[in-house]
Amino acid sequence: MVDLDEARTGEEAPPEEPGSPPTKEGRRPFRRVLIIVIAILAVVLLYAFAFDRTNVELDEIQSETRQEQLFRILRALVRPDLITYDTEDLALPVNVFVPCNGASTAPVSSETEGRTLTVTPGCASPGESMTASGTGYNAGDEVRVQFIPVSDFDVILPIERVTVAEDGTWSSTFEAPERESAEPQQVVAVTNVNVGSWFNRQPVWTDTNLNGIEDPTVLPDSDAALSVSPLVLPEFTIRSPGGAALVDENRNVLQFVSWGGSFEATNGPAVALESTDVGGDAFVDASVESMQLAGTGAVVDDFAWTGPAGQSFDSLNAGQTADGDADGEVFINELAFEGTSTVELAGPPGTSLEGLSITFYDADGGGQYKSVGLTDRSDLSPRLSDNAIATWNRIVETVMLALLATTVGTCLAVPISFFAAKNLMREISVPVINLALVLLAILIGLVLGPVVAGWARSVSDVIAVNAWTAALGIVVIGAAIRYGIRWTVPEVEEANPPMGLRVARASVMIASAFGFLVIAFLVGEVMQAFGQWMARWLPIMVFLGTFVSTLGEIIGILVAIVAAFLAAGGLAIAASHLGYYLRANFDRRTVNAITFVASAIAGFAAGAAVGAIISWFGNFDDNTLAIAIPAGIGALLGVILAARALRRETQNVGLTVYFGARTLFNGLRSIEPLVMVIIFVVWVGIGPFAGALALALHTTAALAKLYSEQVESIESGPLEAVRATGATRMQTVIYAVVPQIVAPYISFTMYRWDINVRMSTIIGFAGGGGIGFLLQQNINLLQYRAAAAQMLAIAIVVATMDYISSRLRERFV
């Protein structure tokens, strides 16, 4: 190997003498090895410390109990609860003798539907061993082995529960019970079998109200205006005096009647309602009499209570004539509570009775004590399980929750992202006098706007007597605003209009702005009325009616906020023009004096506002100091800023806004939606609305950051070209910035929707609605098969969203 020093000098390096210390070159390999060894030891120590901190222990992994629990959960997760089979007991009996009494000890057996049961021996003395075994059963099924002795009563002696092996067999050894009889007794193997199949679904009736009768689900067809149907109540003690409220599936009270006098309900669905006394006692001889409605009509208000009278269940009452058009509501038509308690319902023929119930009240105190469903449940077996239906509803709720959060977050993030773009904000500088006047104008506008909105609300309340007057007010005020604006902004402007005309035009513009606020409130009123009408008369479009009505409410809430921002913006523009006017028409000394005064006042007002906010959050006992100190500091900073204006007339506000916006976004993004939703749950209650608000707030901060960074990375050439034409800042953004950011904005938005779908499953754990709430509930209840259905739904939706977003990016980005 050639030594580099020798090669450079052309001289041969002297040989190392024996025993001489190693050279620098000889020490390098040793140092390298030492460094590697130390690094390896450091890594080992680091991971050893990590194992210690995370309590990595393998003893629990080898525990048989832990393994059994793990296997049970894994088996449940791979068998999601999606299909429900109703089951029925299949009993397979075999006659045996205890004691033998001369009977044969040979095994006895029986067979049904491919299943066999064998008992060995066929007879035995009490206490002797007997073995029951079966073949042809389904693997994993549970068999209940029972002994049925000869008795005057229905006696069943359970022996053992056995799980069927993989080959369909089972076996159970037991001692013959102390039940001697000369007659044959039975050993029975009972197992559950599914009812029906997907190719032969069978109807299954469930006695929901436990009255032992299969109740109808609709009122029978009839040629008359009314149809009646008696419903037998389950056995329980009905109190007298008392009352009964007929309640629909939405817990709306359709009718509230009482016997023994009227009273007011103190709880339950009829809370605060006064009952209608039937005028007698429903506790009459059930074989002869009942309390009934009589009269002529088709709705409950057309009739009056009478009785006691002879029972007429299953037909119109004596003295009752069905005449006219029914409005579709069901009502109680007849009552009898002695013997077999019976309630007769009446209504238009074919009206559904599903979801109806009767809540019984005690007149003494007005409290409810019993609620009875009036219809039974009839299903087909097999069918989608209740968990599968709940999972479907929740996963749809999750996707829609994420959609609303993404939409709101995008709408808010797009405009504010430009304020967090450094390349756009760096060069924004304004004269200090303009800055002071604008800040003061914004503060005044934020206070004045809601006040003006309150005046507009008062005017709209006077106009909106009903939906028609509100609509008429929209048309009239809208036409007046249209003509006022056309007069205010003529097609040909005069060179120098007189001051009176300017004042008049400004007054008309202010009046037009006030009129817009009134129209906004009126539009909200009309939308609420129209939405309620749709929900009432178009049942199939209830969700659309609710949507329209809710939008109307949102408009009413947002008007005050919009008014505050519009007032702040309008006054800020006027204040900016005033600043330029002062600088153009007054000398430098006068402008400086005004700057000092305006800056001090603006700083004082801004500091007082900050102090008021701090005082509100801190809930201080003495608000004077909490507001006065920040106000004084603000005034001092205003004076300092004005003093700087003596040397430098303009102040760079763009970077201040930029750093403020970025700090706000970073703060909001640092708070996880799981924490945000806890606050919103307290504000709006548990449900998807709280989750949507939390996700929308986090989405706004996250997208604003991504959007602003995309704006900062645009090409500067188009930006400089548009600026060179003398374009305003708004025109520069529209023509130079927007064309370069449309595609990435779309990509970021779709990606965020995908994120929100996944995050919405987590915020449900904190009460934010969506499928996460259902998943947490099933996990807490150890219902892993039900939880597996939610996990499967989440996986399918996330995969589908990923596929859809990738296709959309390919098409639009």
Coordinates of N, CA and C in Angstrom, one line a residue, residues 397-398 401-402 404-406 673-674 676-678 680-681 684-699 756 759-760 762-764 766-770:
E397 N -73.8 8.8 9.5 CA -73.7 10.0 10.3 C -72.2 10.5 10.4
T398 N -71.3 9.5 10.5 CA -69.9 9.8 10.5 C -69.4 10.5 9.3
L401 N -70.9 14.0 9.0 CA -70.2 14.8 10.0 C -68.9 15.3 9.5
A402 N -68.2 14.4 8.9 CA -66.9 14.8 8.3 C -67.1 15.8 7.1
L404 N -69.6 18.0 6.6 CA -69.9 19.3 7.1 C -68.7 20.0 7.7
A405 N -67.9 19.2 8.5 CA -66.7 19.8 9.1 C -65.7 20.3 8.0
T406 N -65.6 19.5 7.0 CA -64.6 19.8 5.9 C -65.1 21.0 5.2
P673 N -58.8 17.4 18.3 CA -60.3 17.5 18.2 C -60.9 16.7 19.4
L674 N -60.2 15.7 19.8 CA -60.8 14.9 21.0 C -60.9 15.8 22.2
M676 N -61.2 19.3 21.9 CA -62.1 20.3 21.5 C -63.5 19.8 21.7
V677 N -63.8 18.6 21.4 CA -65.2 18.1 21.4 C -65.7 18.1 22.8
I678 N -64.9 17.9 23.8 CA -65.4 18.0 25.2 C -66.0 19.3 25.5
F680 N -67.2 21.5 23.2 CA -68.4 21.7 22.4 C -69.6 20.8 22.9
V681 N -69.3 19.6 23.5 CA -70.3 18.8 24.1 C -71.0 19.5 25.2
V684 N -73.2 22.4 23.2 CA -74.3 22.1 22.3 C -74.9 20.7 22.7
G685 N -74.3 20.0 23.6 CA -74.8 18.7 24.0 C -74.1 17.5 23.3
I686 N -74.3 16.3 23.8 CA -73.7 15.1 23.2 C -74.3 14.9 21.8
G687 N -73.5 14.6 20.8 CA -74.0 14.2 19.5 C -73.1 14.7 18.4
P688 N -73.5 14.4 17.2 CA -72.7 14.7 16.0 C -72.4 16.2 15.8
F689 N -73.4 17.0 16.3 CA -73.2 18.5 16.1 C -71.9 18.9 16.8
A690 N -71.7 18.5 18.0 CA -70.5 18.8 18.8 C -69.3 18.3 18.1
G691 N -69.3 17.1 17.5 CA -68.2 16.6 16.8 C -67.9 17.4 15.5
A692 N -69.0 17.8 14.8 CA -68.8 18.6 13.6 C -68.1 19.9 13.9
L693 N -68.5 20.6 15.0 CA -67.9 21.8 15.4 C -66.4 21.7 15.7
A694 N -66.1 20.6 16.5 CA -64.7 20.4 16.9 C -63.9 20.1 15.6
L695 N -64.3 19.3 14.8 CA -63.6 19.0 13.5 C -63.5 20.2 12.6
A696 N -64.5 21.0 12.6 CA -64.5 22.2 11.7 C -63.5 23.2 12.2
L697 N -63.4 23.4 13.5 CA -62.4 24.3 14.0 C -61.0 23.8 13.8
H698 N -60.7 22.5 14.0 CA -59.4 22.0 13.8 C -59.1 22.0 12.3
T699 N -60.1 21.7 11.4 CA -59.9 21.7 10.0 C -59.5 23.1 9.5
N756 N -60.8 13.7 8.2 CA -61.9 13.9 9.1 C -62.8 12.7 9.3
M759 N -60.9 10.7 11.8 CA -60.9 11.4 13.1 C -62.2 11.4 13.8
S760 N -63.3 11.4 13.0 CA -64.6 11.4 13.5 C -65.0 10.1 14.3
I762 N -62.9 8.8 16.2 CA -62.3 8.9 17.5 C -63.0 9.9 18.4
I763 N -63.5 11.0 17.9 CA -64.1 12.0 18.7 C -65.4 11.5 19.3
G764 N -66.0 10.4 18.6 CA -67.2 9.8 19.2 C -66.9 9.2 20.6
A766 N -65.6 10.7 22.9 CA -65.8 11.8 23.9 C -67.2 12.4 23.7
G767 N -68.1 11.7 23.0 CA -69.5 12.2 22.9 C -69.7 13.0 21.7
G768 N -68.8 12.9 20.7 CA -69.0 13.7 19.5 C -69.8 13.1 18.4
G769 N -70.5 12.0 18.7 CA -71.4 11.4 17.7 C -70.6 10.5 16.8
G770 N -71.3 10.1 15.7 CA -70.7 9.2 14.8 C -70.5 7.8 15.3

